[in-house]
XYZ file of C-alpha atoms in Angstrom:
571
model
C -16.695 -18.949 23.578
C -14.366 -21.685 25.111
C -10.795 -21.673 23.650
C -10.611 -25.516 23.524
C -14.102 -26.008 22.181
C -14.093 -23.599 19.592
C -10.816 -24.815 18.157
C -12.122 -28.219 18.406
C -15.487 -27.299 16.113
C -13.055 -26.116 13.888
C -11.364 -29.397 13.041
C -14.421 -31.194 12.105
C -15.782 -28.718 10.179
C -13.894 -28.413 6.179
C -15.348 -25.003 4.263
C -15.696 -27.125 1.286
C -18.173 -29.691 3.091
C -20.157 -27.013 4.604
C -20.608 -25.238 1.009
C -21.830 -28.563 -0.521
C -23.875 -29.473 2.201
C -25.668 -26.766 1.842
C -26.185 -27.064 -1.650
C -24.170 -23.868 -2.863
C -21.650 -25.590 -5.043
C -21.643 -29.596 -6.421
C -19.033 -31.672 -5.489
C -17.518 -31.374 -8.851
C -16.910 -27.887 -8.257
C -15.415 -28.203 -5.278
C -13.107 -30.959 -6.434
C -11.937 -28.383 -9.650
C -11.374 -25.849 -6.593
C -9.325 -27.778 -4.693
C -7.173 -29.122 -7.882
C -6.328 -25.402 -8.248
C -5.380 -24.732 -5.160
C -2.984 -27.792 -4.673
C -1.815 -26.321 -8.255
C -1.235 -22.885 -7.107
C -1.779 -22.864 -3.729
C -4.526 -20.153 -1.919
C -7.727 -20.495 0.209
C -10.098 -22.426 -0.686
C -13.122 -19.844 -0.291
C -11.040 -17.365 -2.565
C -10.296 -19.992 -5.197
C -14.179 -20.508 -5.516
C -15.190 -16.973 -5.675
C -12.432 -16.293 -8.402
C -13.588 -19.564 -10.161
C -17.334 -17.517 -9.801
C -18.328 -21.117 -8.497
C -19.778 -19.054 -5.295
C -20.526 -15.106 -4.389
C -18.819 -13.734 -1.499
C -22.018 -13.417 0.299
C -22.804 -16.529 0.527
C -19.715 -18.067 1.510
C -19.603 -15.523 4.679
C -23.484 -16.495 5.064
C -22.683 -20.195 4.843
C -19.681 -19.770 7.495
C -21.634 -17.743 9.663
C -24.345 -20.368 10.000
C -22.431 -23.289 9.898
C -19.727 -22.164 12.466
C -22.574 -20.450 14.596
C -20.365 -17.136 14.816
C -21.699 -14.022 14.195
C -21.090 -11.945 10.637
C -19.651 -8.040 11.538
C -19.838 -5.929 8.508
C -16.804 -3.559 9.394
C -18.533 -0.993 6.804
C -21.016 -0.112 9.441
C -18.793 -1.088 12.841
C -17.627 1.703 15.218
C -14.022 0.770 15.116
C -11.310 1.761 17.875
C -8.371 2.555 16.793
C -6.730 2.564 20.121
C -7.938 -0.970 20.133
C -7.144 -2.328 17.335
C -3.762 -1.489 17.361
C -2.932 -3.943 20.549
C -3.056 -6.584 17.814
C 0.276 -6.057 15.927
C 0.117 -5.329 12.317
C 2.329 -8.107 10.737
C 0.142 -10.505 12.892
C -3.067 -8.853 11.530
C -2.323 -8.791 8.166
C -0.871 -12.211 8.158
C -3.703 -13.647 9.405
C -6.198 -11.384 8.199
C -7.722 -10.932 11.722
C -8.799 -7.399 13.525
C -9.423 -6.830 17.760
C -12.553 -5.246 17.570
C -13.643 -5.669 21.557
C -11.160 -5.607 24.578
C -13.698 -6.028 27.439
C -10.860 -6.498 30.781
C -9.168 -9.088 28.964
C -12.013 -10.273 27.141
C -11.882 -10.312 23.333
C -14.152 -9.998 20.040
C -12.069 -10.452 17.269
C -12.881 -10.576 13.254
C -11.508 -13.078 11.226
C -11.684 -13.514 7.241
C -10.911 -16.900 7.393
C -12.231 -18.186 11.003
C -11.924 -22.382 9.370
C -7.710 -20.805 9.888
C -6.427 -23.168 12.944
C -2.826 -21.258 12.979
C -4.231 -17.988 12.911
C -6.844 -18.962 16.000
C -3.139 -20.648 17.915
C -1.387 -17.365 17.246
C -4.274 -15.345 18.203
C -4.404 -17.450 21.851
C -0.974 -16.951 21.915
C -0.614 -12.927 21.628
C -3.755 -12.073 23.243
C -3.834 -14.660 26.229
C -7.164 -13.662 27.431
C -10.927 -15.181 26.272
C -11.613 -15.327 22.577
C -14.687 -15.012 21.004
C -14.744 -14.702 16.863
C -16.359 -13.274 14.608
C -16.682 -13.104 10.498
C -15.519 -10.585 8.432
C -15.257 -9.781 5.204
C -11.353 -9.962 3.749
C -11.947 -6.874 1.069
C -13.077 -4.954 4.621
C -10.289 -5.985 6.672
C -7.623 -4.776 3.816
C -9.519 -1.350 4.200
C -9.016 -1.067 7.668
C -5.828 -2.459 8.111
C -4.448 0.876 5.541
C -6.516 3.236 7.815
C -5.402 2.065 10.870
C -2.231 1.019 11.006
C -1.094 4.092 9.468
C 3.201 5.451 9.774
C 2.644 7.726 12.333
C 4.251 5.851 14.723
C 7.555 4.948 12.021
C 7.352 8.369 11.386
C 7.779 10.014 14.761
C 9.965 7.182 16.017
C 12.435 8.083 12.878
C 11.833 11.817 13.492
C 13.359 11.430 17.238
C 15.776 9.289 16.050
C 17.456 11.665 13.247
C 16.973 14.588 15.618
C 19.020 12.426 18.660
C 21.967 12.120 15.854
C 22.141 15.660 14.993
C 21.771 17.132 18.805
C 24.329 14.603 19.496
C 27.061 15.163 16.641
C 29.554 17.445 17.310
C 30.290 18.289 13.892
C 29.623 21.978 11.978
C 25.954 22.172 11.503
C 26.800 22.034 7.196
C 28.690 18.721 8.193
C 25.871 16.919 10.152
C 23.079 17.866 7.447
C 25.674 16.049 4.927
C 25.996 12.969 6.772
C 22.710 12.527 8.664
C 21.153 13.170 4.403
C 22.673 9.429 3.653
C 21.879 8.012 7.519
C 19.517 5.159 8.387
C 17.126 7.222 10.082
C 16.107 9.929 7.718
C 15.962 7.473 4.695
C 13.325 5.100 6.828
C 11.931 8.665 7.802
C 11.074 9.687 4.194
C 10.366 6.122 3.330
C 7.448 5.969 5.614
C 6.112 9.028 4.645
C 5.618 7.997 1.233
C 4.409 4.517 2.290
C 1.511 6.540 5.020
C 0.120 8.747 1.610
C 0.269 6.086 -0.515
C -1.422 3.811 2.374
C -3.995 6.719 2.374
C -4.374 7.494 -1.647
C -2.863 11.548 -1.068
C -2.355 12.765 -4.117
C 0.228 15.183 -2.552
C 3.119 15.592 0.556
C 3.625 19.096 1.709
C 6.606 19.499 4.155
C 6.685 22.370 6.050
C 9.229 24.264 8.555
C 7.447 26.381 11.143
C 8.819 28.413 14.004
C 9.545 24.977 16.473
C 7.675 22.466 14.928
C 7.958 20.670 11.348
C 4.398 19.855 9.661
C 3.878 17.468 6.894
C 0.440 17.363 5.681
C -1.216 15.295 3.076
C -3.445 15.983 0.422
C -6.524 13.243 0.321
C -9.474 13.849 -1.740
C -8.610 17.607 -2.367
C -8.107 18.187 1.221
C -5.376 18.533 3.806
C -4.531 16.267 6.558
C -2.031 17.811 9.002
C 0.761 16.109 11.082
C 2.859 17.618 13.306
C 6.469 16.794 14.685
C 7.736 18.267 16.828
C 11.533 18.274 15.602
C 12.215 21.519 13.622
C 16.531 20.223 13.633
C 15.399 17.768 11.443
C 14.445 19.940 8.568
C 17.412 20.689 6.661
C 18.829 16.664 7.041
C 15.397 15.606 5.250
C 14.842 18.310 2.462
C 18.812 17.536 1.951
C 17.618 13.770 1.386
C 15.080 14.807 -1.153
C 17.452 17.279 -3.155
C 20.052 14.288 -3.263
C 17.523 11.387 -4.893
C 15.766 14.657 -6.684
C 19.035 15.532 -8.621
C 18.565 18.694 -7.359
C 21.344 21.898 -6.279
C 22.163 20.403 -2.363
C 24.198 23.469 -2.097
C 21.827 26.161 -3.497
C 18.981 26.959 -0.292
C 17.909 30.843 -1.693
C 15.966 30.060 -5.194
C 12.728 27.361 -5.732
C 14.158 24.236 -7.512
C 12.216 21.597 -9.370
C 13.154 17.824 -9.598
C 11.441 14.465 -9.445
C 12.208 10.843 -8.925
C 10.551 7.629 -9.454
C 10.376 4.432 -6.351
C 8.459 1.467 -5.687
C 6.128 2.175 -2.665
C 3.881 -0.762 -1.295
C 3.930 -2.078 -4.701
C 3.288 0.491 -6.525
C 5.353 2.324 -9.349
C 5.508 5.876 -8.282
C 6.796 9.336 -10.141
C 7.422 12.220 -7.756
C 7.664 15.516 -8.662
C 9.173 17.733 -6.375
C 8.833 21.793 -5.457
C 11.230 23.212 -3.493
C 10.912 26.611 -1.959
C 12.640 28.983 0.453
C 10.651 30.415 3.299
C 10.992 32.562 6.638
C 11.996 29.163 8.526
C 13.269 27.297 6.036
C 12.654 25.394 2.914
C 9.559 24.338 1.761
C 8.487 20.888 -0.068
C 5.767 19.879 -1.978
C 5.639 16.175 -3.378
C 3.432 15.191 -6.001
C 2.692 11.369 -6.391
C 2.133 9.954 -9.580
C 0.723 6.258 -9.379
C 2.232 4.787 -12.621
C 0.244 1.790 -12.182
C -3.257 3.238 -11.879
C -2.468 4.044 -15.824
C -4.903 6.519 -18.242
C -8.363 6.952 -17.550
C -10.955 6.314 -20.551
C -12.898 9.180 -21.639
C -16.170 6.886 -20.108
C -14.209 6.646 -16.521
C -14.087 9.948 -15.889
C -17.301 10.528 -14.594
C -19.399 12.163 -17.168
C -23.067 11.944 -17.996
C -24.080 10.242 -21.031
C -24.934 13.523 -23.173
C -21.964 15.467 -21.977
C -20.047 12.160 -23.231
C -21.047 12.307 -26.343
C -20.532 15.912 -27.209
C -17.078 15.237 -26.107
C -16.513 12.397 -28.301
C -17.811 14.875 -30.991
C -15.790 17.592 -30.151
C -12.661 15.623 -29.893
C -13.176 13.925 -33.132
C -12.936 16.622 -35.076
C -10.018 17.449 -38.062
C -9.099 20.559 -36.646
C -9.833 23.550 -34.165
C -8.419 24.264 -30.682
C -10.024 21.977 -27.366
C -9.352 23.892 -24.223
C -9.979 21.996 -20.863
C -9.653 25.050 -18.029
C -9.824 24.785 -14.043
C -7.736 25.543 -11.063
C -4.798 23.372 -10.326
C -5.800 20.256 -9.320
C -9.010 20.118 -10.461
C -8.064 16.958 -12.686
C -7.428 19.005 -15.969
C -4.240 17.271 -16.957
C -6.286 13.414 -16.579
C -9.168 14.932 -18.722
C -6.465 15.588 -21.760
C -4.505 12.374 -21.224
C -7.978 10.388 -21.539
C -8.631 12.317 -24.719
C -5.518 11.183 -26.562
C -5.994 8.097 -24.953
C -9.028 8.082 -26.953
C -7.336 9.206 -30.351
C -4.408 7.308 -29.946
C -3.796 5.173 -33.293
C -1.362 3.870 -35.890
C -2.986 6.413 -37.815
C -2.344 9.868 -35.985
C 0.739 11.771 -35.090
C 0.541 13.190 -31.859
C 2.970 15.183 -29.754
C 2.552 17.134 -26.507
C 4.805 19.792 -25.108
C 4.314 19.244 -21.051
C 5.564 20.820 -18.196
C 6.240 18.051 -16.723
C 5.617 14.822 -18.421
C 3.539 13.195 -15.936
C 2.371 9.851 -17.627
C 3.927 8.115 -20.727
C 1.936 7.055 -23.685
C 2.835 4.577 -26.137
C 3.236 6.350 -29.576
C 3.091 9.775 -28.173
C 6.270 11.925 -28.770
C 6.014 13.695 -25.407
C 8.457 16.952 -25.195
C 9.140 18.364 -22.027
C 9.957 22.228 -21.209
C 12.964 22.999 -20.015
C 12.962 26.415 -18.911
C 16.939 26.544 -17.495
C 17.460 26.572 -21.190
C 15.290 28.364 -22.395
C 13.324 25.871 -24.198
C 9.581 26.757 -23.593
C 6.156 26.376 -24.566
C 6.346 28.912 -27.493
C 9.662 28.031 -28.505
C 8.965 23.791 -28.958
C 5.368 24.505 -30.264
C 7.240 26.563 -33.136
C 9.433 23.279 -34.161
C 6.561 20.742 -33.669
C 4.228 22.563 -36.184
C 7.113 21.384 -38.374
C 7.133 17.785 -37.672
C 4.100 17.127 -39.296
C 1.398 16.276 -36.490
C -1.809 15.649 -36.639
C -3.017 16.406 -33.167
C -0.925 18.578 -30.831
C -1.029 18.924 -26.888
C 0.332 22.127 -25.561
C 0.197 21.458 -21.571
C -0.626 25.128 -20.633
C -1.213 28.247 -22.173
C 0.898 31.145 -20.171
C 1.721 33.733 -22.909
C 0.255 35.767 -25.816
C 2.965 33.926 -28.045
C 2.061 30.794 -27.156
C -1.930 31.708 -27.520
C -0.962 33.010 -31.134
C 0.909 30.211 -32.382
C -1.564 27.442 -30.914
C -4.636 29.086 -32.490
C -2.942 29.506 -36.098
C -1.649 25.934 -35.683
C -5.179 25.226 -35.175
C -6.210 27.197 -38.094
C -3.957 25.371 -40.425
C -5.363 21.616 -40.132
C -4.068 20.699 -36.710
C -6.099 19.732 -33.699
C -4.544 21.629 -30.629
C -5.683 20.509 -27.138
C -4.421 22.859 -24.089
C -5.623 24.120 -20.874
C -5.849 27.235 -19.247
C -6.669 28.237 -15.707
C -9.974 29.845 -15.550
C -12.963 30.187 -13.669
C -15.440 28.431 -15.967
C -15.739 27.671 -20.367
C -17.788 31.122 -20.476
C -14.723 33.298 -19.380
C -11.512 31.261 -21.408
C -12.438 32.648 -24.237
C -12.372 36.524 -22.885
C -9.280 34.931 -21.312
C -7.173 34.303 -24.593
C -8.427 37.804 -25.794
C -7.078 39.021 -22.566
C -3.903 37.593 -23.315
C -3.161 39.470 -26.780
C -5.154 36.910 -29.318
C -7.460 38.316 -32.209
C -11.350 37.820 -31.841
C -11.191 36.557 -35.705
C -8.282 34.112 -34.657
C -10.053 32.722 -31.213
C -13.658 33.034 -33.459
C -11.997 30.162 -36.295
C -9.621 28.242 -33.899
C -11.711 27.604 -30.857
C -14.234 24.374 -31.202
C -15.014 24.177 -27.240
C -14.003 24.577 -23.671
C -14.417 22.112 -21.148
C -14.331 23.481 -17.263
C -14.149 21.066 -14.435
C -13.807 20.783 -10.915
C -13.274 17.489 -8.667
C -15.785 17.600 -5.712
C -15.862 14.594 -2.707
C -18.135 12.337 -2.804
C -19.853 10.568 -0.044
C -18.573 6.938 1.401
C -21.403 4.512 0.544
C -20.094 3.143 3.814
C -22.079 5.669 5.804
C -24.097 7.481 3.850
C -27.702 8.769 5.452
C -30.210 11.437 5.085
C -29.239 14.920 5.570
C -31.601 17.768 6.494
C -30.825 20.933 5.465
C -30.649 24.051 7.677
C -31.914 26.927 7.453
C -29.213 29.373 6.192
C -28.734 26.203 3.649
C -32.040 26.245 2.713
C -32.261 30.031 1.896
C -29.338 29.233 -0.666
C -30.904 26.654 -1.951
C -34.307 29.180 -3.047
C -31.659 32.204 -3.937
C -30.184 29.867 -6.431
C -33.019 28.030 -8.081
C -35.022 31.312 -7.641
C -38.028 29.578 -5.896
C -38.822 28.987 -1.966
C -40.145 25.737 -2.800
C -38.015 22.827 -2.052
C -39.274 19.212 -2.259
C -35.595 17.527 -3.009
C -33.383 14.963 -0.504
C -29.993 14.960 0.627
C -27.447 13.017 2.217
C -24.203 12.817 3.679
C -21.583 10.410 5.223
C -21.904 9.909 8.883
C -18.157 9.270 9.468
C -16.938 5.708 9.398
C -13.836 3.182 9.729
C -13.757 2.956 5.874
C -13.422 6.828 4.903
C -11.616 7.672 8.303
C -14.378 9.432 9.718
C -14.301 12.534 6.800
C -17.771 10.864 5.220
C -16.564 11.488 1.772
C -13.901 8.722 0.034
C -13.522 9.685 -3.469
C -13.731 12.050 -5.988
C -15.915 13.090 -9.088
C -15.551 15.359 -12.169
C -18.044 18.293 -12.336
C -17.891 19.555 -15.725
C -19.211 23.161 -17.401
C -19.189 22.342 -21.611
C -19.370 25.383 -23.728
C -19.348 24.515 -27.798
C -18.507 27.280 -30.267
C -21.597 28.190 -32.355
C -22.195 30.254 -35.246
C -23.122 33.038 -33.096
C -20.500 32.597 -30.024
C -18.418 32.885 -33.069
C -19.895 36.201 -34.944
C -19.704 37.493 -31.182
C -16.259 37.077 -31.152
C -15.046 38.612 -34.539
C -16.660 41.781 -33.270
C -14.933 41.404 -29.921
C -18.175 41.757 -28.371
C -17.606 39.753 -24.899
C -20.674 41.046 -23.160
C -22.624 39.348 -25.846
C -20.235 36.467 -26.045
C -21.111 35.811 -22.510
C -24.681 36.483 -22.527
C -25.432 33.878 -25.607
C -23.221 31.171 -24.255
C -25.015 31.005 -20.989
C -28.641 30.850 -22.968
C -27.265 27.772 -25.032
C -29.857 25.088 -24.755
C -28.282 22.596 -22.270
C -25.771 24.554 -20.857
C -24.960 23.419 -17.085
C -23.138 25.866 -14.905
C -20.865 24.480 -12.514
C -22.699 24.924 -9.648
C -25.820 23.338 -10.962
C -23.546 20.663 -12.182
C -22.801 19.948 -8.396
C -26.393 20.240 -7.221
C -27.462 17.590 -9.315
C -24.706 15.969 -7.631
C -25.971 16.279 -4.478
C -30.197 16.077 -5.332
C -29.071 12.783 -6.847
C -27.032 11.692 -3.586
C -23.517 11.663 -5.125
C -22.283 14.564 -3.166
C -23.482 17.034 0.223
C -24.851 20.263 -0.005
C -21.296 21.150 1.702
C -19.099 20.228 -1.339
C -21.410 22.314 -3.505
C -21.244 25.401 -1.437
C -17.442 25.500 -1.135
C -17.691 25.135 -4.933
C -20.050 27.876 -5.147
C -17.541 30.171 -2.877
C -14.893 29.045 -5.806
C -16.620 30.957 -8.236
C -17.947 33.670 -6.570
């Protein structure tokens, strides 16, 4: 498409005209529209799909036509990163455009707003080759623009950087970790390796020495995503940096230390809790991030089906008894408690929970943390808040057989104790807390029911498509349902530009519920586990894990892949 006759479309064409032209909004709307945006300022297309005066469909539809520019839905487009990333990013997120197409100078490029006469000047400007535009979504282009332009760059441009100062300093090595811990280059080092995992939702950081190389990986969806720099001297300047904002012991490099700070990263309020260890070349890191402004979960957002739902409303609605929620770490135990007292959290209840850490604070909620340098533990604060009167009590983890005791007899005596435990599945917590020095009699009267969850992936609805099983899949598939005959579907993610190739973006709760009848109960007074065991999985409605995830998959949620590293979980 001609530079010059593009650009001069453009300046007869107004998106408001177009839109009442074609009869999608009255000119009354369109007059209200652009009141509020000489108000408060914005595009016009956005201030008419926020006013709900048009759907986003059809204002890319009506643009499309009217501009006679092709629509690109970036969900479905083979992006390149290589060449996107000609396009600077302040220029593409400025003007919301993307370079999808560099064809010898020729190029396609997507623009939210293509009616945007400084962004098409700009783009003439940078590129100076043949333009030809396209429509995209805005929603879309945010996506992309956090996938693509990524801090690897920042962060292997700061790595060099800090290890040029320290090869270069002629100071003691003690001296140059000291000074290079408060220098430009390993603060905008760490900075942009908390902006990339935030960019990219990781729910952890782990930094890790090796034998020449340093490798931070992130955590995304349960997963690991590894990246490698290859500047082991920068090591002890950086986990220095972290001890210093961590409040941690710069001087002490033999024992694991715990510490955490808060920042504001891309926005967002952040918490990070921090694990230090000592290994063979060095210490180790591990960051947890804490998004402060994603806030609680409801009970209803956490991905349950309706029945399970309400037998958890139930259960957590009742006067006394001990809830135990069990899993592996990270299996998104601590979110499932924090959306039950979310749930229970009124004028009229005391609550307090004992955590180790506090990881989110709730309004009304005397929250205790352990402190184990002093010997203040989970045993020792539940024996003082028995005393302060509480209705419902949250001990974060049960470790010990004193702690087991003095929950469950808390329970027994009109208190409602929620707690976790780190278990397999619901069936086995129970043998678990017997394990651990409790009383079949206690466990029989305290224990109302034991929720067991895992997170699996589930696939982008960017890519999704039909997946045929193979055949060592399919014999699974008739050793576990105990039949050869399989009529069901499947699907997974292709790979796209929206779940960076992986085919899975996002999580989901698969949850085991196990409620304490009258006989689970009798089975436990006379410590008869094998019976225990045998009852509780015959209990009309009782979904093992595993099946739990199957559904998952029959009903296209998750792949047949997610279910069978689940299944090698609990094997």
């Amino acid at each position: 498409m001609a530079t010059e006759g593009f650009r001069g479309s453009l300046r007869k064409l107004k998106i408001g005209d177009m839109l009442v032209q074609a009869g999608h909004i009255t000119s009354d709307q369109l007059q209200k529209a652009l009141n509020e945006q000489r108000e408060h300022g914005g595009k016009l297309g956005d201030i008419l799909i926020e006013m709900k005066f048009i759907k986003e469909g059809v204002l890319v539809k009506t643009l499309s036509e009217q501009l006679k520019i092709p629509y690109i839905d970036l969900k479905q487009y083979d992006i390149k990163q290589e060449v996107i990333q000609k396009l600077p990013e302040r220029i593409a997120r400025r003007f919301r455009v993307i370079l999808l197409e560099n064809a010898n100078g020729n190029y396609l490029v997507g623009m939210a707003d293509p009616t945007d006469l400084v962004a098409y000047d700009e783009l003439v400007r940078v590129l100076n080759g043949s333009i030809q535009i396209a429509l995209v979504l805005e929603n879309d282009l945010l996506r992309i623009f956090d996938l693509v332009y990524r801090r690897t760059e920042d962060i292997a441009s700061f790595a060099k950087a800090l290890k040029e100062e320290i090869v270069e300093s002629k100071e003691e090595p003690e001296v140059v970790e000291a000074i290079s811990a408060d220098a430009a280059p390993v603060v905008k080092l760490l900075d942009s390796i908390f902006e990339d995992a935030v960019q990219m939702g990781a729910s952890d950081i782990h930094i890790e020495p090796d034998d020449k190389v340093l490798r931070i990986r992130q955590r995304i969806d349960g997963v690991l995503h590894e990246h490698i720099i290859p500047s082991k001297e920068i090591v002890a300047a950086l986990v220095l940096r972290i001890k210093l904002i961590a409040n941690m012991n710069i001087s002490e490099k033999r024992l694991p230390q715990d510490g955490r700070f808060a920042m504001v990263v891309k926005g967002h309020n952040i918490d990070i809790r921090v694990a230090i260890m000592p290994t063979h070349y060095g210490e180790s890191v591990v960051m947890r991030i804490l998004d402060q402004g994603k806030g609680i979960l409801e009970l209803d957002q956490l991905g349950m089906e309706r029945k399970l739902l309400e037998k958890v409303n139930y259960l957590i609605h009742r006067p006394n008894g001990m809830i135990l929620v069990t899993g592996p770490t990270g299996s998104g135990k601590t979110t499932s408690l924090y959306a039950m007292l979310n749930a229970l959290n009124t004028e009229a209840k005391k609550i307090i929970t004992i955590e180790d850490p506090v990881e989110y604070v709730l309004p009304r909620v005397n929250q205790v943390q352990v402190n184990t340098a002093i010997h203040l533990d989970f045993a020792d604060i539940l024996r003082a808040v028995v005393r302060h009167d509480p209705d419902i009590v949250m001990v974060g983890e049960i470790r010990d057989s004193e702690t087991v005791e003095i929950a469950l007899r808390a329970a027994l005596t009109g208190h409602l104790v929620f707690s976790t435990l780190h278990t397999n599945d619901a069936v086995s917590s129970t043998v678990r807390l017997i394990d651990m020095g409790a009383e079949g009699f206690l466990v029989a009267g305290a224990l109302r029911g034991v929720l067991a969850q895992r997170l699996v992936r589930k696939i982008c609805d960017a890519c999704i498509e039909n997946y045929t099983p193979n055949e060592h899949e399919k014999m699974w598939i008739a050793g576990f349902l105990g039949t050869a005959e399989q009529s069901f579907s499947f699907k997974h993610g292709a790979g796209c530009s929206r779940c960076n190739r992986s085919g899975y973006r996002g999580r989901i709760g698969v949850y085991e519920y196990l409620e304490i009848s009258v006989e689970l109960a009798d089975a436990l007074r006379a410590n008869d586990t094998n019976l225990f065991m045998h009852l509780a999985k015959s209990q009309p409605g009782f979904t093992p894990l595993v099946k739990g995830a199957f559904e998952y998959a029959v009903a296209g949620i998750t792949t047949l892949t997610e279910v069978f590293r689940l299944s090698g979980e609990l094997v």
